PDB file of C-alpha atoms and ligand atoms in Angstrom:
ATOM      1  CA  MET A 456     104.405  71.764  79.711  1.00 90.00           C
ATOM      2  CA  GLU A 457     107.121  74.400  79.985  1.00 93.00           C
ATOM      3  CA  TRP A 458     107.214  77.268  82.512  1.00 96.00           C
ATOM      4  CA  HIS A 459     108.750  80.148  81.114  1.00 96.00           C
ATOM      5  CA  LYS A 460     109.810  83.330  82.913  1.00 95.00           C
ATOM      6  CA  VAL A 461     107.933  86.708  82.915  1.00 94.00           C
ATOM      7  CA  PRO A 462     110.213  89.011  81.031  1.00 91.00           C
ATOM      8  CA  VAL A 463     108.704  92.246  82.905  1.00 91.00           C
ATOM      9  CA  LYS A 464     108.177  93.281  86.159  1.00 89.00           C
ATOM     10  CA  ILE A 465     104.436  92.838  87.388  1.00 93.00           C
ATOM     11  CA  ASP A 466     102.977  95.406  89.389  1.00 92.00           C
ATOM     12  CA  GLU A 467     100.189  93.779  91.731  1.00 92.00           C
ATOM     13  CA  SER A 468      99.599  96.999  93.417  1.00 95.00           C
ATOM     14  CA  ARG A 469      97.698  98.466  90.183  1.00 96.00           C
ATOM     15  CA  ASN A 470      94.460  97.388  88.280  1.00 96.00           C
ATOM     16  CA  TYR A 471      95.539  97.284  84.300  1.00 97.00           C
ATOM     17  CA  VAL A 472      95.180  94.811  81.211  1.00 97.00           C
ATOM     18  CA  LYS A 473      98.578  94.775  78.993  1.00 96.00           C
ATOM     19  CA  ALA A 474      99.842  92.472  76.379  1.00 97.00           C
ATOM     20  CA  LEU A 475     102.685  90.257  77.421  1.00 96.00           C
ATOM     21  CA  HIS A 476     104.792  88.672  75.153  1.00 96.00           C
ATOM     22  CA  VAL A 477     106.190  85.049  76.138  1.00 94.00           C
ATOM     23  CA  ALA A 478     107.632  82.359  74.094  1.00 90.00           C
ATOM     24  CA  GLY A 479     106.743  83.739  70.700  1.00 90.00           C
ATOM     25  CA  LYS A 480     102.980  84.530  71.909  1.00 93.00           C
ATOM     26  CA  LYS A 481     101.109  87.309  72.676  1.00 97.00           C
ATOM     27  CA  LEU A 482      99.289  86.864  76.069  1.00 97.00           C
ATOM     28  CA  CYS A 483      97.066  89.298  77.584  1.00 98.00           C
ATOM     29  CA  LEU A 484      98.374  89.961  81.269  1.00 97.00           C
ATOM     30  CA  ILE A 485      95.766  91.051  83.848  1.00 97.00           C
ATOM     31  CA  SER A 486      96.359  92.818  87.318  1.00 96.00           C
ATOM     32  CA  GLU A 487      92.990  92.947  89.023  1.00 95.00           C
ATOM     33  CA  ASN A 488      92.710  93.812  93.007  1.00 93.00           C
ATOM     34  CA  GLY A 489      96.266  91.896  93.640  1.00 91.00           C
ATOM     35  CA  VAL A 490      95.367  88.772  91.524  1.00 92.00           C
ATOM     36  CA  ILE A 491      97.376  88.606  88.583  1.00 95.00           C
ATOM     37  CA  SER A 492      96.034  86.328  85.482  1.00 96.00           C
ATOM     38  CA  VAL A 493      97.284  85.479  81.985  1.00 97.00           C
ATOM     39  CA  THR A 494      95.214  84.603  79.116  1.00 98.00           C
ATOM     40  CA  SER A 495      95.043  84.048  75.335  1.00 97.00           C
ATOM     41  CA  SER A 496      95.053  87.474  74.040  1.00 98.00           C
ATOM     42  CA  ARG A 497      92.596  86.880  70.479  1.00 98.00           C
ATOM     43  CA  CYS A 498      88.849  87.066  71.190  1.00 98.00           C
ATOM     44  CA  PRO A 499      86.958  84.174  70.314  1.00 97.00           C
ATOM     45  CA  HIS A 500      83.972  86.292  68.918  1.00 97.00           C
ATOM     46  CA  ALA A 501      85.688  87.816  66.280  1.00 97.00           C
ATOM     47  CA  GLY A 502      89.209  88.004  66.979  1.00 97.00           C
ATOM     48  CA  ALA A 503      89.594  91.307  68.472  1.00 98.00           C
ATOM     49  CA  ASP A 504      92.969  92.161  70.292  1.00 98.00           C
ATOM     50  CA  LEU A 505      92.036  91.586  74.289  1.00 98.00           C
ATOM     51  CA  THR A 506      94.698  93.344  75.359  1.00 98.00           C
ATOM     52  CA  LYS A 507      93.014  96.252  74.422  1.00 98.00           C
ATOM     53  CA  GLY A 508      90.086  95.530  76.503  1.00 98.00           C
ATOM     54  CA  TRP A 509      89.823  95.881  80.450  1.00 98.00           C
ATOM     55  CA  CYS A 510      88.445  94.183  83.566  1.00 96.00           C
ATOM     56  CA  GLU A 511      85.693  94.728  86.105  1.00 94.00           C
ATOM     57  CA  GLY A 512      84.803  92.241  88.803  1.00 93.00           C
ATOM     58  CA  GLY A 513      86.567  89.365  87.392  1.00 95.00           C
ATOM     59  CA  LYS A 514      85.637  89.422  83.666  1.00 97.00           C
ATOM     60  CA  LEU A 515      87.846  90.560  80.960  1.00 98.00           C
ATOM     61  CA  ILE A 516      85.862  92.517  78.559  1.00 98.00           C
ATOM     62  CA  CYS A 517      86.136  92.248  74.921  1.00 98.00           C
ATOM     63  CA  PRO A 518      86.907  96.500  73.468  1.00 98.00           C
ATOM     64  CA  PHE A 519      84.816  95.388  69.888  1.00 98.00           C
ATOM     65  CA  HIS A 520      81.764  93.690  70.995  1.00 98.00           C
ATOM     66  CA  ARG A 521      81.631  93.552  75.116  1.00 98.00           C
ATOM     67  CA  HIS A 522      82.060  89.958  75.479  1.00 98.00           C
ATOM     68  CA  ARG A 523      82.880  89.056  78.742  1.00 98.00           C
ATOM     69  CA  PHE A 524      85.197  86.440  80.344  1.00 98.00           C
ATOM     70  CA  ASN A 525      85.955  84.919  83.673  1.00 98.00           C
ATOM     71  CA  ILE A 526      89.997  85.569  84.221  1.00 97.00           C
ATOM     72  CA  GLU A 527      90.384  82.283  86.293  1.00 96.00           C
ATOM     73  CA  THR A 528      88.465  80.069  84.083  1.00 97.00           C
ATOM     74  CA  GLY A 529      88.187  81.854  80.829  1.00 98.00           C
ATOM     75  CA  ALA A 530      84.532  80.685  80.463  1.00 98.00           C
ATOM     76  CA  GLY A 531      82.286  83.468  78.328  1.00 98.00           C
ATOM     77  CA  ASP A 532      79.318  84.755  80.122  1.00 98.00           C
ATOM     78  CA  GLU A 533      76.573  81.900  79.363  1.00 96.00           C
ATOM     79  CA  GLN A 534      74.676  83.237  76.668  1.00 96.00           C
ATOM     80  CA  GLN A 535      78.027  83.764  74.767  1.00 97.00           C
ATOM     81  CA  HIS A 536      79.003  79.928  74.459  1.00 97.00           C
ATOM     82  CA  ASN A 537      82.947  80.822  74.143  1.00 98.00           C
ATOM     83  CA  TYR A 538      85.836  81.139  76.144  1.00 98.00           C
ATOM     84  CA  ILE A 539      89.558  81.957  75.905  1.00 98.00           C
ATOM     85  CA  ARG A 540      92.309  80.218  77.559  1.00 97.00           C
ATOM     86  CA  VAL A 541      93.678  80.904  80.856  1.00 98.00           C
ATOM     87  CA  TYR A 542      97.506  80.029  81.258  1.00 97.00           C
ATOM     88  CA  PRO A 543      98.680  78.229  84.698  1.00 97.00           C
ATOM     89  CA  LEU A 544     100.982  81.027  86.599  1.00 96.00           C
ATOM     90  CA  LYS A 545     103.386  80.714  89.728  1.00 96.00           C
ATOM     91  CA  LYS A 546     105.738  82.967  91.507  1.00 94.00           C
ATOM     92  CA  GLU A 547     109.269  81.529  92.515  1.00 95.00           C
ATOM     93  CA  ASN A 548     111.608  84.177  94.146  1.00 93.00           C
ATOM     94  CA  GLY A 549     109.784  87.302  93.238  1.00 89.00           C
ATOM     95  CA  ASP A 550     109.741  86.363  89.521  1.00 93.00           C
ATOM     96  CA  TYR A 551     106.289  85.171  87.975  1.00 95.00           C
ATOM     97  CA  TYR A 552     106.289  82.049  85.564  1.00 97.00           C
ATOM     98  CA  ILE A 553     103.733  81.096  83.073  1.00 97.00           C
ATOM     99  CA  GLY A 554     103.571  77.443  81.947  1.00 96.00           C
ATOM    100  CA  ILE A 555     102.847  76.971  78.257  1.00 94.00           C
ATOM    101  CA  ASP A 556     102.223  73.656  76.506  1.00 89.00           C
ATOM    102  CA  LYS A 557     104.954  72.593  74.117  1.00 82.00           C
ATOM    103  CA  SER A 558     103.997  73.125  70.761  1.00 76.00           C
ATOM    104  CA  LEU A 559     102.866  69.322  68.903  1.00 75.00           C
ATOM    105  CA  TRP A 560     106.517  70.800  66.263  1.00 74.00           C
ATOM    106  CA  ASN A 561     108.254  71.135  69.286  1.00 73.00           C
ATOM    107  CA  LYS A 562     107.197  67.461  70.971  1.00 73.00           C
ATOM    108  CA  ILE A 563     108.128  65.770  67.608  1.00 76.00           C
ATOM    109  CA  PHE A 564     111.697  67.945  66.909  1.00 73.00           C
ATOM    110  CA  GLY A 565     112.226  69.625  70.218  1.00 59.00           C
TER     111      GLY A 565
HETATM  112  S1  LIG B 492      85.293  90.164  69.064  1.00 86.47           S
HETATM  113 FE1  LIG B 492      85.509  90.065  71.342  1.00 86.47          FE
HETATM  114  S2  LIG B 492      83.537  90.372  71.672  1.00 86.47           S
HETATM  115 FE2  LIG B 492      83.226  90.439  69.458  1.00 86.47          FE
END
């Protein structure tokens, strides 16, 4: 796994869901009640952009058909049988870093 510095300032004082571009990936940055989470941005149901969704009570909600995902575990609500990816996050000297697995390509040729 490689740690990538988050290239934008994260405001923990407001609640929001927005896009975050790191290491060639579009991720979903969530700030809810002072807790920051980073998840995958593509909804596993039908591919909607989760960065256009919103967060309620620790669940990220897809704007298309309202599937709900736990922002700590990525698990979808029970009847959905799906999940999203949650990326590890760490804070050092005021900066956030996201842990992203090396792609197979980078493992072989990186
Ligand atoms: S595309 Fe996300 S719930 Fe359908």
